[in-house]
mmCIF file with all atom_site columns, C-alpha atoms in Angstrom:
data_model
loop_
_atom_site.group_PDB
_atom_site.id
_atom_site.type_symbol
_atom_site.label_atom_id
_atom_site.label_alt_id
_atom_site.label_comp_id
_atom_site.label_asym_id
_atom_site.label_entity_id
_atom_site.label_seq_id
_atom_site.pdbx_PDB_ins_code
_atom_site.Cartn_x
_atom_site.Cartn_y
_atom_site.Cartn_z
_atom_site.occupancy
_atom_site.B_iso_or_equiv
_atom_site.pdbx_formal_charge
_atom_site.auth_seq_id
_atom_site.auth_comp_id
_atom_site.auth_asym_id
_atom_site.auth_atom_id
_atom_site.pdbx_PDB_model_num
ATOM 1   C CA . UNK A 1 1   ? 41.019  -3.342  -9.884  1.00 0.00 ? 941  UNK A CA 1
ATOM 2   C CA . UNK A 1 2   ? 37.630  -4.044  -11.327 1.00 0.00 ? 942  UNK A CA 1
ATOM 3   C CA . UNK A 1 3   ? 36.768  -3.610  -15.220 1.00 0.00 ? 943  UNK A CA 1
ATOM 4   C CA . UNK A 1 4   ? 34.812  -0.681  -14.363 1.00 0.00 ? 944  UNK A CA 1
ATOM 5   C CA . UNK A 1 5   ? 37.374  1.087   -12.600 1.00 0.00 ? 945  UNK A CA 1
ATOM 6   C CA . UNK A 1 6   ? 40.407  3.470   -14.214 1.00 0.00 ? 946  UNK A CA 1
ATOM 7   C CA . UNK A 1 7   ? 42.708  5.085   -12.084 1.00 0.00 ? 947  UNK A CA 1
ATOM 8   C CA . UNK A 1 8   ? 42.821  8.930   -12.554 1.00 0.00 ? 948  UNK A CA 1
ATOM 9   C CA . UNK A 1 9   ? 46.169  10.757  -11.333 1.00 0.00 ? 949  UNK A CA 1
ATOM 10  C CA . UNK A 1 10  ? 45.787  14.340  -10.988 1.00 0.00 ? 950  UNK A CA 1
ATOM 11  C CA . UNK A 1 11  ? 49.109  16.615  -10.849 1.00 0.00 ? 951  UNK A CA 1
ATOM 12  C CA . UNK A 1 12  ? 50.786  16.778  -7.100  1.00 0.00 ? 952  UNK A CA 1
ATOM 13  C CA . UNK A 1 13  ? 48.470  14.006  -6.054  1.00 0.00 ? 953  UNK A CA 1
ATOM 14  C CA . UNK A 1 14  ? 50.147  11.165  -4.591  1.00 0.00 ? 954  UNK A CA 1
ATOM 15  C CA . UNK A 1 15  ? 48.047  8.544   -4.961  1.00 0.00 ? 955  UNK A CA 1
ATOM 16  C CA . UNK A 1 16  ? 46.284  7.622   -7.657  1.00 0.00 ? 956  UNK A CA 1
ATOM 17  C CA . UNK A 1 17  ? 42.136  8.449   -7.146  1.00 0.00 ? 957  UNK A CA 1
ATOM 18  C CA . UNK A 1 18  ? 39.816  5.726   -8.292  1.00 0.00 ? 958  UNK A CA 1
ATOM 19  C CA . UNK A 1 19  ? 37.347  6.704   -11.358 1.00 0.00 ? 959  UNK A CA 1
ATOM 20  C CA . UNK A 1 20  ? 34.065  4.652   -11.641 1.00 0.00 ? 960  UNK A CA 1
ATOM 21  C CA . UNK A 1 21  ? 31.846  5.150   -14.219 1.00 0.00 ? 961  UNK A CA 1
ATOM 22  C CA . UNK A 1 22  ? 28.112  6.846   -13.275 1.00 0.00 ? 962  UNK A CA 1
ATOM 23  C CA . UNK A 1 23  ? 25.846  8.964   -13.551 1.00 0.00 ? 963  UNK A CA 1
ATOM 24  C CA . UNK A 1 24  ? 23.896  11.619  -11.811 1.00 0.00 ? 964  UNK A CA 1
ATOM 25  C CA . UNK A 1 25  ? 20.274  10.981  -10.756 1.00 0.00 ? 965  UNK A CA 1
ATOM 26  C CA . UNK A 1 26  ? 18.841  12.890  -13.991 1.00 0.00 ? 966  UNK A CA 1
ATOM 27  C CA . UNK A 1 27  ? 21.419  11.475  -16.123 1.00 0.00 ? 967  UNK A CA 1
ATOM 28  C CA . UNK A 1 28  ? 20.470  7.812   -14.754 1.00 0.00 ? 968  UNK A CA 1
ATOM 29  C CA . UNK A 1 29  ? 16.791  8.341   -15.329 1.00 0.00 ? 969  UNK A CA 1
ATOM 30  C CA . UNK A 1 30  ? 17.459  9.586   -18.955 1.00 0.00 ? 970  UNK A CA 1
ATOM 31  C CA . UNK A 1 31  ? 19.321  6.480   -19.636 1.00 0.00 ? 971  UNK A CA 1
ATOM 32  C CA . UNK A 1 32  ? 16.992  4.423   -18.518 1.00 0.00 ? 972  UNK A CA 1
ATOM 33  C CA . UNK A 1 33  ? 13.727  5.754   -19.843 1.00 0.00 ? 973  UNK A CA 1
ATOM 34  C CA . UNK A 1 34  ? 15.361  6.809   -23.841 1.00 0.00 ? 974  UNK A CA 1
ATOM 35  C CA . UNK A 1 35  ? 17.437  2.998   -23.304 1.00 0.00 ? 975  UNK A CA 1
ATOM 36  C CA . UNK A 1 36  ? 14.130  1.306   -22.757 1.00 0.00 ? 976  UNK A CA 1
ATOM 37  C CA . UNK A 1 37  ? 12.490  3.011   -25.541 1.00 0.00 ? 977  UNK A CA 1
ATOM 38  C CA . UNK A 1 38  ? 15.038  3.082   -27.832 1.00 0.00 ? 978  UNK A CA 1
ATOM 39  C CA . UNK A 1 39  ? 16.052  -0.320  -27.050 1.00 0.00 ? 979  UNK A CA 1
ATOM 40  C CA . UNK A 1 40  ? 11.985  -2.021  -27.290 1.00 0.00 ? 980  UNK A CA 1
ATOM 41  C CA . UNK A 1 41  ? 11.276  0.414   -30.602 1.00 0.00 ? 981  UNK A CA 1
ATOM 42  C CA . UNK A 1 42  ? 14.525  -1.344  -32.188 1.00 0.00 ? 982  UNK A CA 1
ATOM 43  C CA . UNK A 1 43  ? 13.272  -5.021  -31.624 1.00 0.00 ? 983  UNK A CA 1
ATOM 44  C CA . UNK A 1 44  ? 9.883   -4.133  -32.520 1.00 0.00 ? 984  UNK A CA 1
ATOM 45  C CA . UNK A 1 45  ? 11.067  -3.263  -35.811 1.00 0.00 ? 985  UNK A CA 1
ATOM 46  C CA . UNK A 1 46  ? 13.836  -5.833  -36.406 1.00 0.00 ? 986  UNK A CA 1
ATOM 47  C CA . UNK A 1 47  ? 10.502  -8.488  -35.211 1.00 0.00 ? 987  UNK A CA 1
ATOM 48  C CA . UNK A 1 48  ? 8.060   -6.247  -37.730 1.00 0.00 ? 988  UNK A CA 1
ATOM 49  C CA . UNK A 1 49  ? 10.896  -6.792  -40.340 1.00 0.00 ? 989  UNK A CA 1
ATOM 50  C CA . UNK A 1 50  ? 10.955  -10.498 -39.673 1.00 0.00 ? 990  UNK A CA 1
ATOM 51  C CA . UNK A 1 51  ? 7.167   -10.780 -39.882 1.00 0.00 ? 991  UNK A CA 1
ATOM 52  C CA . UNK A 1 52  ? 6.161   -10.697 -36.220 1.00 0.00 ? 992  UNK A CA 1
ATOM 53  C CA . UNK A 1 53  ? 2.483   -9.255  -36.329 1.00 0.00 ? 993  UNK A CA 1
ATOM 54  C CA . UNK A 1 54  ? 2.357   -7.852  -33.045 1.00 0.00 ? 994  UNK A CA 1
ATOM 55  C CA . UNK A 1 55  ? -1.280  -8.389  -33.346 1.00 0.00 ? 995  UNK A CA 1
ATOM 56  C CA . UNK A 1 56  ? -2.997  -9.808  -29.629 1.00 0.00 ? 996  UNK A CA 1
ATOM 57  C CA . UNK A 1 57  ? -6.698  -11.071 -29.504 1.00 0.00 ? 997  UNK A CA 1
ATOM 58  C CA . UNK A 1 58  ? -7.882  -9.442  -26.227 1.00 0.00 ? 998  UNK A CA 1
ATOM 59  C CA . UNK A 1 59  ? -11.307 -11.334 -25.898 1.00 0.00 ? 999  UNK A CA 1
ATOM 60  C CA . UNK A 1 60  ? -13.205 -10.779 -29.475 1.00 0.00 ? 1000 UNK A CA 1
ATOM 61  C CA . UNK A 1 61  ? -10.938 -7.417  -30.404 1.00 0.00 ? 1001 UNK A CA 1
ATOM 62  C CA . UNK A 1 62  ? -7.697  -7.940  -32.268 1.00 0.00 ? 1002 UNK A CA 1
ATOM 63  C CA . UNK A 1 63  ? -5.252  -5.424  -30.603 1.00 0.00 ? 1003 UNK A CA 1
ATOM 64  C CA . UNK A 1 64  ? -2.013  -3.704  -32.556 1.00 0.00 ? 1004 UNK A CA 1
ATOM 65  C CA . UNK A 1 65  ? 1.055   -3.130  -30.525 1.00 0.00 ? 1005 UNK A CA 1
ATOM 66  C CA . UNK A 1 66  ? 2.280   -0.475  -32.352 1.00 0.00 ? 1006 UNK A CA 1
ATOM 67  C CA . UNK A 1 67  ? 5.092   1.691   -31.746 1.00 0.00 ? 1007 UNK A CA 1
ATOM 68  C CA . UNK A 1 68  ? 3.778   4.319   -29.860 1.00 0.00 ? 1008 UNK A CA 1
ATOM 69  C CA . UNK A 1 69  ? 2.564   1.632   -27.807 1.00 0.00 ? 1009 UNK A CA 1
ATOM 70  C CA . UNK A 1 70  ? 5.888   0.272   -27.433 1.00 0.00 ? 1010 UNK A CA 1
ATOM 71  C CA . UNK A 1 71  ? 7.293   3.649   -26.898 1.00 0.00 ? 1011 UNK A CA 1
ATOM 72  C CA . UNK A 1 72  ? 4.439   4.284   -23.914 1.00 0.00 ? 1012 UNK A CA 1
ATOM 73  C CA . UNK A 1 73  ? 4.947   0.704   -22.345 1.00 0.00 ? 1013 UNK A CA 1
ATOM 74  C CA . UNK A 1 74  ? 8.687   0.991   -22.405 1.00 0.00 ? 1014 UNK A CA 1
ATOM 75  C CA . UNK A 1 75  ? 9.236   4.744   -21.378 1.00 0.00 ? 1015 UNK A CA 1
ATOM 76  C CA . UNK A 1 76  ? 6.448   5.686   -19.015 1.00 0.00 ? 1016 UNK A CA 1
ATOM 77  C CA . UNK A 1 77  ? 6.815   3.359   -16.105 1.00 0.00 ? 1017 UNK A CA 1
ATOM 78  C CA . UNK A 1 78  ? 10.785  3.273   -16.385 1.00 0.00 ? 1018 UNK A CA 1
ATOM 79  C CA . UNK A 1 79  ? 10.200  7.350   -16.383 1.00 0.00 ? 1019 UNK A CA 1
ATOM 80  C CA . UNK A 1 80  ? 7.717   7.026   -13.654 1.00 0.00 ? 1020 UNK A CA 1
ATOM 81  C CA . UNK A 1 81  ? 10.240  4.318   -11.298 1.00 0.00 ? 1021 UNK A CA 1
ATOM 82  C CA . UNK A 1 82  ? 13.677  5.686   -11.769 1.00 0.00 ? 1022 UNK A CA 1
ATOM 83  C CA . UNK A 1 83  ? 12.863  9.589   -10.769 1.00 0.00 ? 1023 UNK A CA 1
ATOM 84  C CA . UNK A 1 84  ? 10.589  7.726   -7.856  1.00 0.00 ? 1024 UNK A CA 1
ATOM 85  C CA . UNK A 1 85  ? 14.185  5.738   -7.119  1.00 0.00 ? 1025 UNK A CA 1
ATOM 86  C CA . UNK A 1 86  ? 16.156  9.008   -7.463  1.00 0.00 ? 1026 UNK A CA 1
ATOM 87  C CA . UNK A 1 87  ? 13.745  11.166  -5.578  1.00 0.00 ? 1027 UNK A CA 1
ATOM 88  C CA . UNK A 1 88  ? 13.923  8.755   -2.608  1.00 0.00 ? 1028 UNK A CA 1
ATOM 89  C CA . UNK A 1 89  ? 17.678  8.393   -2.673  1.00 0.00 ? 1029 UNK A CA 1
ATOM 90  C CA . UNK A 1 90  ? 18.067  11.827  -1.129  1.00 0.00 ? 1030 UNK A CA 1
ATOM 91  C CA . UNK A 1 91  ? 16.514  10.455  1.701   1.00 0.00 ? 1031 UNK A CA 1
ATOM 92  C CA . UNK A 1 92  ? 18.519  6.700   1.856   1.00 0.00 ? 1032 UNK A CA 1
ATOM 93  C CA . UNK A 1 93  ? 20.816  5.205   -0.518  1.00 0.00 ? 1033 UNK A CA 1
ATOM 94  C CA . UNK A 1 94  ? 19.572  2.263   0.116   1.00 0.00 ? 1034 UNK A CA 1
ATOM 95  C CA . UNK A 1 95  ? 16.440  2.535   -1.806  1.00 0.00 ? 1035 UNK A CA 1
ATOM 96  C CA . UNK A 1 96  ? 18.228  1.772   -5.110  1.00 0.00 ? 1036 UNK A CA 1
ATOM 97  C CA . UNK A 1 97  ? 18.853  -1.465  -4.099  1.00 0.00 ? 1037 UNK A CA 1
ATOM 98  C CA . UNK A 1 98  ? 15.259  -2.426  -3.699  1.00 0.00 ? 1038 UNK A CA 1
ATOM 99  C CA . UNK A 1 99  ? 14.371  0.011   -6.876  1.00 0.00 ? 1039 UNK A CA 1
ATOM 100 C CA . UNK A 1 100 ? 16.795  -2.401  -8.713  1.00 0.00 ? 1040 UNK A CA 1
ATOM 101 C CA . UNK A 1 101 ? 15.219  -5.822  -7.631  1.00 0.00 ? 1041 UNK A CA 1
ATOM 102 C CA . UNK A 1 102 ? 11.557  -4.399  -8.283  1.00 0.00 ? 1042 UNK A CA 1
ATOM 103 C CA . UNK A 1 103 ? 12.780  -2.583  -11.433 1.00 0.00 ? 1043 UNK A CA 1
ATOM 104 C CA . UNK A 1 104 ? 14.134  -6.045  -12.626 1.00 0.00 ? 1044 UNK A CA 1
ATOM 105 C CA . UNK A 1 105 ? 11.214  -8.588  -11.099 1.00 0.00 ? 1045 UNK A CA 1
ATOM 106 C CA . UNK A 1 106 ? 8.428   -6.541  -12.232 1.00 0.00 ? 1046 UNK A CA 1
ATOM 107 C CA . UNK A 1 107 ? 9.137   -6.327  -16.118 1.00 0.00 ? 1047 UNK A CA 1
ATOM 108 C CA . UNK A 1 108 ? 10.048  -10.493 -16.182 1.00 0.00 ? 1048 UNK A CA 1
ATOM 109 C CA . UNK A 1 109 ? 7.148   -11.421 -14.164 1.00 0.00 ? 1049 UNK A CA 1
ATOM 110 C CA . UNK A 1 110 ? 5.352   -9.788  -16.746 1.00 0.00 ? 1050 UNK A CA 1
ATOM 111 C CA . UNK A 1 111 ? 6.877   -11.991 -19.373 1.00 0.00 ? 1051 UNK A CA 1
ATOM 112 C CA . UNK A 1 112 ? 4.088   -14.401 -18.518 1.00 0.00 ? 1052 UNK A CA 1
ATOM 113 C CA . UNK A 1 113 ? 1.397   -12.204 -20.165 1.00 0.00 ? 1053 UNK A CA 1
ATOM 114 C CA . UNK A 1 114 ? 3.255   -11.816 -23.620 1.00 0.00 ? 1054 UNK A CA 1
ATOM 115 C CA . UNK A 1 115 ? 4.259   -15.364 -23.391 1.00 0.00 ? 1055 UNK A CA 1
ATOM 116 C CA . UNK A 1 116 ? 0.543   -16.574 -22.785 1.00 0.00 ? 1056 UNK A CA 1
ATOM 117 C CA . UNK A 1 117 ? -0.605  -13.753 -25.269 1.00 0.00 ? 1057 UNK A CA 1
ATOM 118 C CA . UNK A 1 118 ? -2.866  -15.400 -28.073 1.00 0.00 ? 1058 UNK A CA 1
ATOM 119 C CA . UNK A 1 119 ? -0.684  -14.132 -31.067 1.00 0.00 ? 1059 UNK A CA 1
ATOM 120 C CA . UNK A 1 120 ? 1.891   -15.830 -33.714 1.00 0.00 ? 1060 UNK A CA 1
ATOM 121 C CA . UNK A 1 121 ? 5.106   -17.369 -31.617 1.00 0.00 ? 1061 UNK A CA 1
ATOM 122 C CA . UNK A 1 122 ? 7.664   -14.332 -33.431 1.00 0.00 ? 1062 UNK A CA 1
ATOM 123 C CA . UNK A 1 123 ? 5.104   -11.629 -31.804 1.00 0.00 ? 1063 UNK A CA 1
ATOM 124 C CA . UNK A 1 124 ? 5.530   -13.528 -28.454 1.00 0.00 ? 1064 UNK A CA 1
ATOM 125 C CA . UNK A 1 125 ? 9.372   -13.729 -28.290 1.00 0.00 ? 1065 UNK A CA 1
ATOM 126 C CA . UNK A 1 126 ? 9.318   -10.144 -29.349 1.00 0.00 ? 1066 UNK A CA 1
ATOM 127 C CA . UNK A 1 127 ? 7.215   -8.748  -26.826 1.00 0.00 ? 1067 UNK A CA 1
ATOM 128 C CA . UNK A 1 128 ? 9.515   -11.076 -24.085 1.00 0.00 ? 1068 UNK A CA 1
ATOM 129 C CA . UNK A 1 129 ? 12.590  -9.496  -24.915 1.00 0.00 ? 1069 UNK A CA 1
ATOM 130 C CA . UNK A 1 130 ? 11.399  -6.123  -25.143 1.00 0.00 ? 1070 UNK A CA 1
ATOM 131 C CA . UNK A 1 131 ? 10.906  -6.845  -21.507 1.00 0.00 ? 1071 UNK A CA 1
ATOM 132 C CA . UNK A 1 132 ? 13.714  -7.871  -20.629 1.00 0.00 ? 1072 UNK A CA 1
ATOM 133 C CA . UNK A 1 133 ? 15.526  -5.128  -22.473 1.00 0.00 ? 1073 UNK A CA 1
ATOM 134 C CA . UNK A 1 134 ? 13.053  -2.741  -19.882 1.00 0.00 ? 1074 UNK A CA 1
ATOM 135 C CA . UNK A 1 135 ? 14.358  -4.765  -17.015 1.00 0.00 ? 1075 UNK A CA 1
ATOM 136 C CA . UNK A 1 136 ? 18.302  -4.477  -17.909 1.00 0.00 ? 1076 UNK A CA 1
ATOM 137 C CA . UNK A 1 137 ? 18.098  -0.677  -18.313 1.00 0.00 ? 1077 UNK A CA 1
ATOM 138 C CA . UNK A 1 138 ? 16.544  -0.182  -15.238 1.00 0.00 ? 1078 UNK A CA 1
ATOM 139 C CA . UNK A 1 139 ? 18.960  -2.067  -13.043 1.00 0.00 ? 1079 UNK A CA 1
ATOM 140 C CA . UNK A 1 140 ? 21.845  -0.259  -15.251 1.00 0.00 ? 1080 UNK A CA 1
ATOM 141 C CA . UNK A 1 141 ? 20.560  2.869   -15.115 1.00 0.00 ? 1081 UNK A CA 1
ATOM 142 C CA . UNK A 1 142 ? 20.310  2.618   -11.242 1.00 0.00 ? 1082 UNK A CA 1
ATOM 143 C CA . UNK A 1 143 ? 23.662  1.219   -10.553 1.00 0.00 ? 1083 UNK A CA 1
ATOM 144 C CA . UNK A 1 144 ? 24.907  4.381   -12.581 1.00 0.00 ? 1084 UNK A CA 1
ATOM 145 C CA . UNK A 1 145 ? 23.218  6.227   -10.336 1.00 0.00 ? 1085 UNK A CA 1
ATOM 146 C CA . UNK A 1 146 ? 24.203  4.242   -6.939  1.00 0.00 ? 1086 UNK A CA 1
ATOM 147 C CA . UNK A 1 147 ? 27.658  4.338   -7.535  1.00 0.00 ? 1087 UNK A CA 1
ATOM 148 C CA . UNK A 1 148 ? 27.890  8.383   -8.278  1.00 0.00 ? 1088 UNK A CA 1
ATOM 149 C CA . UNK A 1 149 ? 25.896  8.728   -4.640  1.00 0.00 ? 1089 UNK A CA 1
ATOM 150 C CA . UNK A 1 150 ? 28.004  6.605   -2.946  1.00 0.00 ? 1090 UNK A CA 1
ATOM 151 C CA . UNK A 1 151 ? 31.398  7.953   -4.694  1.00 0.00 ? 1091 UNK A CA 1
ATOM 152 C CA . UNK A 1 152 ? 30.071  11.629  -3.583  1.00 0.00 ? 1092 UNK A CA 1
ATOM 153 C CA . UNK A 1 153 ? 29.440  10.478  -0.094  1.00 0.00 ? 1093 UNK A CA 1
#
């Protein structure tokens, strides 16, 4: 039996019935989308606290990534790809599994921007792990989600 699995035993049953931990499609995109926020607004201000800038020269224009910026870039494309992911899922299961890989490859892959970003080294590392904190919630969120469709199935 896997970490993620307790075994339930309901009265006159006489087996015991597996219980894995999940969500429902709403509940899965809520996680994701307020974990991504919540999760990128939390190392923006631990960074802020520790003197990150979060200041980017975009050509001649200094840019602030402030938090509602963090709170837009974090929230509205998780929002937008996990109801996409749990829309589609009515139709095949299956599309979770891709949702997860491009939920996960598209926030790393664009790593290399905040990397490459023209800004102090603290604002860099900051802006990385907020996405891979986008990345992680998305895949979690989504498993949550897979394994309540495939447990109802």
């Amino acid at each position: 039996m896997s970490s993620t699995e307790n075994v339930v035993t309901t009265v006159g049953s006489p087996t015991p019935i597996p219980y894995v931990r999940s969500l429902s499609r709403w509940e899965a995109v809520a996680l994701a989308t307020v974990g991504s926020v919540v999760g990128s607004a939390l190392i923006w201000a631990l960074f802020t606290a520790f003197g990150a800038s979060f200041e980017v020269l975009d050509g001649e224009s200094v840019h602030e990534v402030g938090l509602s910026g963090v709170a837009s870039s974090a929230g509205i494309p998780v929002l937008v790809g996990v109801t996409l992911a749990a829309l589609l899922s009515y139709l095949r299961v299956g599309v979770i599994r891709i949702a997860q890989v491009v939920g996960a490859v598209l926030p790393l892959i664009t790593i290399a921007g905040s990397v490459s970003a023209d800004t102090d080294v603290a604002t860099r590392i900051g802006l990385a792990l907020m996405h891979v904190v986008v990345a992680g919630f998305v895949v979690f969120g989504l498993e949550l989600m897979r394994r309540r469709i495939v447990a109802n199935k």
